[in-house]
Coordinates of C-alpha atoms in Angstrom, one line a residue:
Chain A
X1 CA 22.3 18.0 -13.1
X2 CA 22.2 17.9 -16.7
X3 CA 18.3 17.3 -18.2
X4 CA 19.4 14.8 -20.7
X5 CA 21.0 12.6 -17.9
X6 CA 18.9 9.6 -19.9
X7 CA 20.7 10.2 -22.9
X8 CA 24.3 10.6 -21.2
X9 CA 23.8 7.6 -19.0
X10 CA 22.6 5.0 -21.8
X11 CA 25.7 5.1 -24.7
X12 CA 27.6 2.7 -22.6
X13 CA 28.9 -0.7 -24.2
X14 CA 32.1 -1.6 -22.5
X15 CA 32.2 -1.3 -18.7
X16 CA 35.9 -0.9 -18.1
X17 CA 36.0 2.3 -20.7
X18 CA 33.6 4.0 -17.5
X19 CA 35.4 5.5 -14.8
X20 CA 33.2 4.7 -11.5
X21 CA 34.6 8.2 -9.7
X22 CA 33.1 10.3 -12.9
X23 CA 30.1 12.4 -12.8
X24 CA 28.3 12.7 -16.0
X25 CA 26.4 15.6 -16.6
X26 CA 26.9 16.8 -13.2
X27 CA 30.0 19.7 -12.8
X28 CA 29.7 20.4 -8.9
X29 CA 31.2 17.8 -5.9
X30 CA 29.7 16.7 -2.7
X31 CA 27.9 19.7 -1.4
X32 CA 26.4 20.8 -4.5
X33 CA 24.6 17.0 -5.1
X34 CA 23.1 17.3 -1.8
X35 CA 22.0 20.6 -2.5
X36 CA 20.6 19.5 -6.1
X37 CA 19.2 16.6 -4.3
X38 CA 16.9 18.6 -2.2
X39 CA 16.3 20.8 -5.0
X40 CA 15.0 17.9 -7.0
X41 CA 13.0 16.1 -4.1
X42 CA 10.0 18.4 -4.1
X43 CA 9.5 17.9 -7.7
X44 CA 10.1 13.7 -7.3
X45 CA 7.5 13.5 -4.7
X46 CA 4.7 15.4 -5.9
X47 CA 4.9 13.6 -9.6
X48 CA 5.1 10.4 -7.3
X49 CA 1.5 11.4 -6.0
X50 CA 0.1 12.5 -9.0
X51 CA 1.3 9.0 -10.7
X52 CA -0.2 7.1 -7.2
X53 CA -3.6 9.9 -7.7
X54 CA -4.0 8.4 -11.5
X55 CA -3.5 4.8 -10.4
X56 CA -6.0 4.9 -8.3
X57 CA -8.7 6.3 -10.9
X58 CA -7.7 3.9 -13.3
X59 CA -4.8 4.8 -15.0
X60 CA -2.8 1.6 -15.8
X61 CA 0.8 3.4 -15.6
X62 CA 3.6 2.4 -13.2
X63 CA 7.1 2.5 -12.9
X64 CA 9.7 0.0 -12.2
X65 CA 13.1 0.6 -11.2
X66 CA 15.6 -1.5 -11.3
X67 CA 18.7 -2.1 -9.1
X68 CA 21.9 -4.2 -10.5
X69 CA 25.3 -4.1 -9.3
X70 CA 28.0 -6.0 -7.5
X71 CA 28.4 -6.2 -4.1
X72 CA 28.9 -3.0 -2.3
X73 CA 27.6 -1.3 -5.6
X74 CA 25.0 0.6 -3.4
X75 CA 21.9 -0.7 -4.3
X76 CA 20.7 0.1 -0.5
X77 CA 21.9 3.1 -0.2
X78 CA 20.1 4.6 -3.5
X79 CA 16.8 2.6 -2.2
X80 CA 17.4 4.8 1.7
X81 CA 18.9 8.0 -0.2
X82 CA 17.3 8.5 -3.7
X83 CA 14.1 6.3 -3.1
X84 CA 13.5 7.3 0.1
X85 CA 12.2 10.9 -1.2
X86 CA 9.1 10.0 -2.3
X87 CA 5.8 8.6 -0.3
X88 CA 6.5 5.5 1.2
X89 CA 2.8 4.5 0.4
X90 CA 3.7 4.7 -3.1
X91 CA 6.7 2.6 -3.7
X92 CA 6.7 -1.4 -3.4
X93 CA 10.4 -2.3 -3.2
X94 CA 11.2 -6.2 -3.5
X95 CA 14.6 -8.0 -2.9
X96 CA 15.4 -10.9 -5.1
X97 CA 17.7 -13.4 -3.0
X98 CA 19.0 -16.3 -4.2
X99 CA 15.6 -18.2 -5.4
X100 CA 13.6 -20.5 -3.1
X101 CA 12.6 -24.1 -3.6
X102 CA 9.3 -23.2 -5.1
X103 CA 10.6 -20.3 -7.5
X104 CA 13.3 -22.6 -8.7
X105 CA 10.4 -25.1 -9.8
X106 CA 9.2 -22.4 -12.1
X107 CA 10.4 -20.5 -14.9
X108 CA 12.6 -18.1 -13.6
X109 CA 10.6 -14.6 -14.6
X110 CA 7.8 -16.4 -12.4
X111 CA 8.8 -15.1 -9.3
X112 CA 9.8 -11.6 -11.2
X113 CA 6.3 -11.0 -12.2
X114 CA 4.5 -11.5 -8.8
X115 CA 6.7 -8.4 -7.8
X116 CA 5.8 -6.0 -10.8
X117 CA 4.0 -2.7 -9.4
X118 CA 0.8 -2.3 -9.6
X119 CA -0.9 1.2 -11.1
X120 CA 0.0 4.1 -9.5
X121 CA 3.0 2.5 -8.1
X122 CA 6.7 2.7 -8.2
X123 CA 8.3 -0.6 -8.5
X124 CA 12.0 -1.0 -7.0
X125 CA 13.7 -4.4 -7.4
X126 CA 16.8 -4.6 -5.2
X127 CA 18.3 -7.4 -7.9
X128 CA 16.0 -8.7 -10.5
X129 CA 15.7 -11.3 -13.6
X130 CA 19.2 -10.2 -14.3
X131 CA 20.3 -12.3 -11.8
X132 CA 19.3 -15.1 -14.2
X133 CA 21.7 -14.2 -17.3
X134 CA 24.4 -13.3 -14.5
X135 CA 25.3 -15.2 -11.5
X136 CA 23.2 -17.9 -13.7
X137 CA 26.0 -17.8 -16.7
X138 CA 29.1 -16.6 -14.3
X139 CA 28.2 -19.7 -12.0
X140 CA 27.3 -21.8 -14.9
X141 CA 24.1 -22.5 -12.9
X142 CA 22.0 -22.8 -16.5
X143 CA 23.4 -24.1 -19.6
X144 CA 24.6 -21.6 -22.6
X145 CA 21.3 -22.2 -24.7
X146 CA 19.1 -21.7 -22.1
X147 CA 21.1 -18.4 -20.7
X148 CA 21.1 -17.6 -24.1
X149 CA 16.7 -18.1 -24.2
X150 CA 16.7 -15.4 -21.2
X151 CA 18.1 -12.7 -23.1
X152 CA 15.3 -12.6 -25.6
X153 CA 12.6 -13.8 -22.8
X154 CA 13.2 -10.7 -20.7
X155 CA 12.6 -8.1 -23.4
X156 CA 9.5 -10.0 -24.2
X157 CA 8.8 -9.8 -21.0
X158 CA 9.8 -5.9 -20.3
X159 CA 7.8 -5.0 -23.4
X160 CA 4.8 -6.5 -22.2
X161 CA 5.2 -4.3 -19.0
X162 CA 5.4 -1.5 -20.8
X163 CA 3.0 -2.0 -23.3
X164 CA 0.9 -2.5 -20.3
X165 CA 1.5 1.3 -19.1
X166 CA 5.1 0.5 -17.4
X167 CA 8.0 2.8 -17.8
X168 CA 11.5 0.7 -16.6
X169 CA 14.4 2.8 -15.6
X170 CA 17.4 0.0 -15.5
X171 CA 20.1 1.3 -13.9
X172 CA 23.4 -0.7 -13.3
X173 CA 25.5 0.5 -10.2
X174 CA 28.8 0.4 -11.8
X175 CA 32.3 0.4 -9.4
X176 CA 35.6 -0.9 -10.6
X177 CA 37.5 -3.9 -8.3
X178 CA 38.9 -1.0 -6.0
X179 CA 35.9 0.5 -5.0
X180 CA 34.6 -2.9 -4.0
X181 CA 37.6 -3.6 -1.6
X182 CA 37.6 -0.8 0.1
X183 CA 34.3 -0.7 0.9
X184 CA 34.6 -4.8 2.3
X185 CA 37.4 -3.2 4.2
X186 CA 34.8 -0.6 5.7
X187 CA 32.5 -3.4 6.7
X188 CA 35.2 -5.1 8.3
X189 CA 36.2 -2.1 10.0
X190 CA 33.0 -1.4 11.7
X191 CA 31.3 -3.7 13.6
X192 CA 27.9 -1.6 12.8
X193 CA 28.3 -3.0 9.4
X194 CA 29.7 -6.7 10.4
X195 CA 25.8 -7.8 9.1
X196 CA 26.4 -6.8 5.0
X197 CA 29.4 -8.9 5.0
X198 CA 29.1 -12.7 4.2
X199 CA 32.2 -14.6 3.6
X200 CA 31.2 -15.7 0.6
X201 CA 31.2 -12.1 -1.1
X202 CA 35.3 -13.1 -1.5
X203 CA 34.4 -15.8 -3.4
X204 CA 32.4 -14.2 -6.1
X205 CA 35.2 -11.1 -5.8
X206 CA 37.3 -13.9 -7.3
X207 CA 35.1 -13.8 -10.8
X208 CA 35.0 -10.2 -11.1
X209 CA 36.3 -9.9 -14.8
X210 CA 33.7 -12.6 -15.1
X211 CA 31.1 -10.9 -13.9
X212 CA 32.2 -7.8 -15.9
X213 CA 31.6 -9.6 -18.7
X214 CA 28.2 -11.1 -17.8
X215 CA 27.4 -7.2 -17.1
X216 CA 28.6 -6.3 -20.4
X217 CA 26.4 -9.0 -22.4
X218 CA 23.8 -8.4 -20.8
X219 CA 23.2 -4.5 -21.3
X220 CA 24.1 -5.2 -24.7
X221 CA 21.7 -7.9 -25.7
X222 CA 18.9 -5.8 -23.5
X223 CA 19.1 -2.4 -23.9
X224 CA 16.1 -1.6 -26.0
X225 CA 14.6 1.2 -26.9
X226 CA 11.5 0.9 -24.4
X227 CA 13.8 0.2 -21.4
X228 CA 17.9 1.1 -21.8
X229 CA 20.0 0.2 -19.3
X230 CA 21.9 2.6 -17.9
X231 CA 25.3 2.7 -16.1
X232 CA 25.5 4.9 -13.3
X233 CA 29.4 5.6 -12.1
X234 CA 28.6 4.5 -8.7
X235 CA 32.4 5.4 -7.1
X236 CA 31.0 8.2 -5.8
X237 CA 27.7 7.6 -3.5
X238 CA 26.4 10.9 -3.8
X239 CA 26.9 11.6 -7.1
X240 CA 25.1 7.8 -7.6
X241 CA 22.2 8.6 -5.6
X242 CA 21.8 11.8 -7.1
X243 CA 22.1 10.3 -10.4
X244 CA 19.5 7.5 -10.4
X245 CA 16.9 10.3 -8.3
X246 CA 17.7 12.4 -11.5
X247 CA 16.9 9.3 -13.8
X248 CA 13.9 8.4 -12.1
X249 CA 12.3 12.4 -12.5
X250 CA 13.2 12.2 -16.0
X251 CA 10.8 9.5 -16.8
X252 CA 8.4 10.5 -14.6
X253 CA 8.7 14.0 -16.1
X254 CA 8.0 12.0 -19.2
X255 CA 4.3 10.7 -18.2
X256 CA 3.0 14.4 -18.3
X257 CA 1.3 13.7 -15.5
X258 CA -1.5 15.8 -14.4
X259 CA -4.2 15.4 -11.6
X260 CA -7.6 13.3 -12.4
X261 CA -10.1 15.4 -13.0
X262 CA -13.2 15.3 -10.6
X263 CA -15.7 12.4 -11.4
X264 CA -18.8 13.8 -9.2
X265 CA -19.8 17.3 -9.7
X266 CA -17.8 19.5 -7.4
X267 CA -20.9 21.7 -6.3
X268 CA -23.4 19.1 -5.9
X269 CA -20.9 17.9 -3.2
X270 CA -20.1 21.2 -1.6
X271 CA -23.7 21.5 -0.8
X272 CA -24.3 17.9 0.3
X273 CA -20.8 18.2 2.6
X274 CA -22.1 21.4 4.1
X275 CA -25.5 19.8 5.0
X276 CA -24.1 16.9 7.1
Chain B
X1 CA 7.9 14.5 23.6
X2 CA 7.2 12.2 26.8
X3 CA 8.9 9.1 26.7
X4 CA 5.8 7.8 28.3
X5 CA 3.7 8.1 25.9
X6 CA 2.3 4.5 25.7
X7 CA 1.2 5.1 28.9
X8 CA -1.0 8.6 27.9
X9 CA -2.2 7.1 25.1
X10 CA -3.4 3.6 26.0
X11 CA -5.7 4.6 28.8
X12 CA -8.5 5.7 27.1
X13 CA -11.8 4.2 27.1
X14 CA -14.2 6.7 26.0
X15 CA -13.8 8.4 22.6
X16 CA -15.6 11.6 22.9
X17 CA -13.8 12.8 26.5
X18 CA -10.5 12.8 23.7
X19 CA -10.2 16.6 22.5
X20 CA -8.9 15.5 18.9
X21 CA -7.2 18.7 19.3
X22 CA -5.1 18.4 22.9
X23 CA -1.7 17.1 22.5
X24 CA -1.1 14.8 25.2
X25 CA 2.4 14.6 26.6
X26 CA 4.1 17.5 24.1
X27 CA 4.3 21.1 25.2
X28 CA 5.1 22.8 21.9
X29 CA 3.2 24.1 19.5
X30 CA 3.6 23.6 15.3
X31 CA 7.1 24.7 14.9
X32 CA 8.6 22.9 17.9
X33 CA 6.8 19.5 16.7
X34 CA 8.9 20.0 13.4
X35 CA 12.2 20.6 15.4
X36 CA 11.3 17.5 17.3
X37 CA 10.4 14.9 15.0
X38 CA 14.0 16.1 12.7
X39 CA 15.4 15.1 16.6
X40 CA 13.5 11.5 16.5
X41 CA 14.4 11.1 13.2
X42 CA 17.8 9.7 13.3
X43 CA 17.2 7.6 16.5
X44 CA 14.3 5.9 14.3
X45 CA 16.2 5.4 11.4
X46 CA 19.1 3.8 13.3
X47 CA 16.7 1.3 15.4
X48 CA 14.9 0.2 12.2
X49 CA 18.3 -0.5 10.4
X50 CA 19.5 -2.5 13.7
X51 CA 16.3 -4.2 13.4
X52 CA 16.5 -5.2 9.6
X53 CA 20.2 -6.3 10.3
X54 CA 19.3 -8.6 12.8
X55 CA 16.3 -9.9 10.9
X56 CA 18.5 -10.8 8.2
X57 CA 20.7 -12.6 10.7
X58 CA 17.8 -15.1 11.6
X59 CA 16.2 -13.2 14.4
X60 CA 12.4 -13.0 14.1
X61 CA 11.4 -10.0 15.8
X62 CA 9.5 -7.7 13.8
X63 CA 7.2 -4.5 14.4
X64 CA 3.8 -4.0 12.7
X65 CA 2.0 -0.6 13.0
X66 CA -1.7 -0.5 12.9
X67 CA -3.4 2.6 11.8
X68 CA -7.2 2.9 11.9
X69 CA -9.3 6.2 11.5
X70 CA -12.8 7.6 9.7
X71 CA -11.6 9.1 6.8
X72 CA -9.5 12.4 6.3
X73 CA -8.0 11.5 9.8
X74 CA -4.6 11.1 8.3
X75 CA -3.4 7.7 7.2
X76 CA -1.7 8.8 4.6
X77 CA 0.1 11.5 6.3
X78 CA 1.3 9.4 9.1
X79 CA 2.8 7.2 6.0
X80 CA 4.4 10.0 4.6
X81 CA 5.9 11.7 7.7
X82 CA 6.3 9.5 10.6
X83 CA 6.5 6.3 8.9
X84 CA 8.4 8.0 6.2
X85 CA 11.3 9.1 8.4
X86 CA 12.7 5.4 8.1
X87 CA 14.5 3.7 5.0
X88 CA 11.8 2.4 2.9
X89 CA 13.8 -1.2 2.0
X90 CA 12.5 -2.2 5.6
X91 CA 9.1 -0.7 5.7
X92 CA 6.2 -3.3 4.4
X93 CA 3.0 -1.4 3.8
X94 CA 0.2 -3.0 3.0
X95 CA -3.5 -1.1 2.0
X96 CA -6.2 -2.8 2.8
X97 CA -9.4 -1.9 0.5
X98 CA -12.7 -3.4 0.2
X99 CA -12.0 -7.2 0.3
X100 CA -11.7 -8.8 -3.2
X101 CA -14.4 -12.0 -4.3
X102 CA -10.9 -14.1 -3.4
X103 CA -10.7 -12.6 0.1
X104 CA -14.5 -13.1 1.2
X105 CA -14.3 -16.7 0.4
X106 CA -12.0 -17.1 3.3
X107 CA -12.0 -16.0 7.2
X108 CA -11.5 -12.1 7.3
X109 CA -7.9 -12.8 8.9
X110 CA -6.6 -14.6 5.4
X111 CA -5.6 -11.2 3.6
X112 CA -4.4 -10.1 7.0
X113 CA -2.2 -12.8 7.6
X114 CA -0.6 -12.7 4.3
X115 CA 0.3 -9.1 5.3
X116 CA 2.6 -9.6 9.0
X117 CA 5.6 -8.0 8.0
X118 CA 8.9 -10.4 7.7
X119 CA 11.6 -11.0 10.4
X120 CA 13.5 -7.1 10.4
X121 CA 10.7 -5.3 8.9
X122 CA 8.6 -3.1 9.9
X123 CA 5.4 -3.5 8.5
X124 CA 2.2 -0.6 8.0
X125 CA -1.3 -1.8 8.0
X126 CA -3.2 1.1 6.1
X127 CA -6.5 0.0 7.6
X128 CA -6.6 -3.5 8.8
X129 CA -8.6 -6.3 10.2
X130 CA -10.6 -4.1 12.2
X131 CA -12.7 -2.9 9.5
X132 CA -13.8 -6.5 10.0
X133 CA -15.5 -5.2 13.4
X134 CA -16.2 -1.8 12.3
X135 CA -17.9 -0.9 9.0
X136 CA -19.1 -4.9 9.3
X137 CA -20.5 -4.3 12.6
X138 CA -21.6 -0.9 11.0
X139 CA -22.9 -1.7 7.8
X140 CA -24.1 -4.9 9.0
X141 CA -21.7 -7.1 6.6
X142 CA -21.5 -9.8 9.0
X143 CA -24.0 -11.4 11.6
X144 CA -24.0 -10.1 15.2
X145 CA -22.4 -13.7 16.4
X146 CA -19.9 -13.4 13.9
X147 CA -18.9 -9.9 14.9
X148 CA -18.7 -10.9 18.2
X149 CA -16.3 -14.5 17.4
X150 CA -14.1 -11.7 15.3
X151 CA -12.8 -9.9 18.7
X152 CA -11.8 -13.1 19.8
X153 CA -9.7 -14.7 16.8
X154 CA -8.4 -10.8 16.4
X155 CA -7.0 -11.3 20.0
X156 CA -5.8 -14.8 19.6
X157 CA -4.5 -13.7 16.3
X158 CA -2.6 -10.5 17.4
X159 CA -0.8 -12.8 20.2
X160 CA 0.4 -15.4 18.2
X161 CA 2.0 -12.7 16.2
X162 CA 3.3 -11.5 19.1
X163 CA 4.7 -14.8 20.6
X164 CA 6.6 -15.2 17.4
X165 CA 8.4 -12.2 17.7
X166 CA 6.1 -9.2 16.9
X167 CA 5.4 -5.6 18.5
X168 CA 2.3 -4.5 17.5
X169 CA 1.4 -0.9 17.5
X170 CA -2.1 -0.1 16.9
X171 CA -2.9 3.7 16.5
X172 CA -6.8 4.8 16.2
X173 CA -6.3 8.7 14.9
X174 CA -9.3 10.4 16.7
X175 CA -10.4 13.3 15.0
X176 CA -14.0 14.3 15.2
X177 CA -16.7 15.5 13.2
X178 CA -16.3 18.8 12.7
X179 CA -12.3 17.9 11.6
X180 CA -13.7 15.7 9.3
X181 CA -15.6 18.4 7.6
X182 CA -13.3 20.8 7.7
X183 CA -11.2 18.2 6.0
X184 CA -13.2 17.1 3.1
X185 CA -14.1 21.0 2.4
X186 CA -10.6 21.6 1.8
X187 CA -10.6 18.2 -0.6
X188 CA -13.3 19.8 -2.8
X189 CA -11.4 23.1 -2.7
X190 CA -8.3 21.6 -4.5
X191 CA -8.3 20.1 -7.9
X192 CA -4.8 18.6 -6.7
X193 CA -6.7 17.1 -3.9
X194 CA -10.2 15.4 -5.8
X195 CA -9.2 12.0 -6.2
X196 CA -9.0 11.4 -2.9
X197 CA -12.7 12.7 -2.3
X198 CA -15.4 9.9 -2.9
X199 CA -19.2 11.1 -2.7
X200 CA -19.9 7.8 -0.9
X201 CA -17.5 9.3 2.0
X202 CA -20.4 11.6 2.9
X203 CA -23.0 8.1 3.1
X204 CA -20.4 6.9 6.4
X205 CA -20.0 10.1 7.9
X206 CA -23.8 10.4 8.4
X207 CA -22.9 7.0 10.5
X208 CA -20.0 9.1 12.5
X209 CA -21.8 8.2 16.0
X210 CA -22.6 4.3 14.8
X211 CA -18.6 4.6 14.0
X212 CA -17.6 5.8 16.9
X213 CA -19.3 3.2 18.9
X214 CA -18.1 0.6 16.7
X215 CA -14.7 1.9 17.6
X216 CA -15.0 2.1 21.3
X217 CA -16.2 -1.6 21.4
X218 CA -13.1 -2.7 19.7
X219 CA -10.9 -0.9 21.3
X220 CA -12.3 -2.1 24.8
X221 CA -12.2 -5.8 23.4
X222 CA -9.5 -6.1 21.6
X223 CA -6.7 -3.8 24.0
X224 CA -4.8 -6.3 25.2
X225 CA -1.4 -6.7 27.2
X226 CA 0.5 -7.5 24.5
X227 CA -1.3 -5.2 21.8
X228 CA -3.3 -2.3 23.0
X229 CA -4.6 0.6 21.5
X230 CA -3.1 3.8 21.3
X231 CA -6.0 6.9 20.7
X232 CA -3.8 9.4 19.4
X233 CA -5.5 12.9 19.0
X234 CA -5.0 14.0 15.4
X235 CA -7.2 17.1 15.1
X236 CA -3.8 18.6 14.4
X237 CA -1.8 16.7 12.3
X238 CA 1.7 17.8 13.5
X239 CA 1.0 16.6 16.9
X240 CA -0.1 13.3 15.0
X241 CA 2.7 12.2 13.2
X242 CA 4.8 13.1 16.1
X243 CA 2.9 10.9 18.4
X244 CA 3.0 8.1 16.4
X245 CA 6.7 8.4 15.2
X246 CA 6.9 8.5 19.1
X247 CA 5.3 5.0 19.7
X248 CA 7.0 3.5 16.9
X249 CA 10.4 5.1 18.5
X250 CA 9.5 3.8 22.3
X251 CA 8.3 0.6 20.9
X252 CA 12.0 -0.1 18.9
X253 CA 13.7 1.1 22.0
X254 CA 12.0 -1.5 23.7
X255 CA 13.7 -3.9 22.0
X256 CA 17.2 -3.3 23.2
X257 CA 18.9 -3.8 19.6
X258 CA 22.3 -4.2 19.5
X259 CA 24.0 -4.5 15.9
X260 CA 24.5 -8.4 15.2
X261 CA 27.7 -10.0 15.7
X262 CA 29.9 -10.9 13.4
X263 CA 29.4 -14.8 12.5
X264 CA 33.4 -15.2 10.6
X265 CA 36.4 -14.5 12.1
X266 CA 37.3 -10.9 11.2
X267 CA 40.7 -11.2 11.0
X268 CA 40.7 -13.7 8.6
X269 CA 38.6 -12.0 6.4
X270 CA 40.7 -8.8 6.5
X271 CA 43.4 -11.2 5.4
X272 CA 41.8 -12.8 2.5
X273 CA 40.1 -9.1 1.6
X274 CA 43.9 -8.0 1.2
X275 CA 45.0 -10.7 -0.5
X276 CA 41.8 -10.9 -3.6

């Protein structure tokens, strides 16, 4: 996988110029991403414990990923697949669902915040705020000018996380209107999988130029230069999984992370341990 | 691995007639651990995603697993490779540190509470509400009379959990003193491993015996029907993340989870799929 994935990934404007079964930066098929997948899982997870080892000295830095896409998109399977490779301890994953009584009585990065990782941490939403200038505008669930205040509230909001020590890796799961229906059909198919299907995915199906759209806007008006989004051709699971693991190494490569330094004199407890 | 072993590990009463180094119920030595926790592995994975799905379907059931241990016994490492061997958007893990000025203004079970693990999930108590009867009952946070109500409301507690749908699986990791040394030794040995090293460790493990004590009580008051205690020998840590992926593994089977059923009519949906 090519080391620049960031930069290959984050030139997107218009979704339908992006073909979901190509693999950017990445020449091989199947059975090379799996082997480049536990190439790069050694390297993931000991850079996740040296960001948790900081965290817990002190060091204010965390990372949040972030998961959009439509349905079927794979948001799961790159939380089980690309996620799953580092320490469990270290990760804090939250789903957004469709927002409660109380959340709706607040402003809607209310409920967004609350889930923000603490030090050390790395973040995954499964959704996110981007919900709010999505289904929100798609459905017409908020009026223009107040879809339109969102835009510039979240990059407030997603500096402030990282001027705060954050590093956000967006990552939009992109797969065209034929991926989608044949992987309802799969559901369908396989009563294993009976569970992920609701009815009502049909229904938002209908609005997928729509939604397109929605997409489109909304990397456009927040893509900045402290947290890009990035479309990941997600047509392909494995070359999606091994994508958004790559993206996530990048930008943990990025913190330079070393271990924390002793802060008690290394002899002094060497003697006092041998003594008990 | 015995498929009994909730019943090897539940019956012990006495903590020092446990060699931290015997390996109760497994034959094998290092390598054949390794071969038989890749064999678990998939069996586990597949119970906790038939678990999640029916959580999301309305079911309450959910597991939490309890760890406990003096320090260096392996928390962590029970996290990262038992624990770890399941997708980590159904894992809950919560740490539980010194309580905050928040948390001691209410009854020691508030922070816990806030912590039970969702319908489908399974959730990880790094430490729990047993410090509340251990280092208190060590350290003297707490009077004698309130030690003493604690076993109680943790009993009362832990079956109310369990009447709503809970499996609890508390796992005390017995190592003993000299494991312990050898343990932080090898902490003060590796820069990579200092920040997990804490000169105020060495201030409790001159209380090992007050600890141990402290432990025996609360296993003996607090093993009940529905939650008792598993003593799982972790002198060698391969036998310990076995064991407990092995509890978790029997507790899940004993749950008899069959994927949910589908709650549309699947024929209709395959026509309306075809038709969007």
């Amino acid at each position: 996988m090519s080391t620049s994935l960031r930069e290959l990934l984050s030139a997107v404007t218009t979704l339908t110029d992006v073909d979901s079964r190509s693999t950017p930066g990445f020449e091989g098929g199947k059975a090379e991403a799996k082997k480049a997948m536990a190439a790069l899982g050694n390297e993931l997870a000991e850079l996740q414990r040296r960001l948790y080892a900081n965290g817990t000295g002190g060091d204010p830095r965390s990372v949040l990923l972030v998961l959009q896409g439509m349905d079927t998109s794979g948001k799961g399977g790159v939380i089980r697949h690309a996620v799953g490779l580092v320490d469990p301890l270290g990760l804090r994953i939250t789903s957004f669902k469709k927002p409660t009584t109380e959340e709706l009585e607040h402003d809607f990065l209310w409920r967004i915040e609350k889930g923000l990782p603490q030090p050390g941490i790395i973040g995954v939403f499964d959704r996110s705020h981007y919900e709010d200038v999505l289904i929100s505008r798609v459905r017409e669930l908020a009026t223009p000018e107040e879809i339109e205040r969102r835009y510039g509230a979240i990059n407030d909001f997603e500096q402030a996380y990282f001027d705060g020590g954050g590093t956000i890796v967006k990552c939009m799961l992109h797969i065209n209107s034929g991926d989608q229906k044949e992987r309802l059909a799969a559901r369908l198919e396989d009563p294993a999988k009976y569970w992920k299907y609701n009815p009502a995915d049909l229904d938002e199906r209908a609005r997928w130029d729509d939604y397109q759209k929605a997409y489109e806007l909304a990397i456009e008006r927040c893509s900045t230069a402290t947290a890009p989004w990035f479309v990941v051709p997600s047509g392909r699971k494995w070359y999606r999984n091994l994508a958004v693991a790559t993206l996530l190494l990048e930008h943990l490569r990025a913190l330079d992370l070393a271990w924390p330094a002793a802060d008690f004199d290394v002899e002094v407890e060497k003697a006092r341990l041998a003594a008990s």
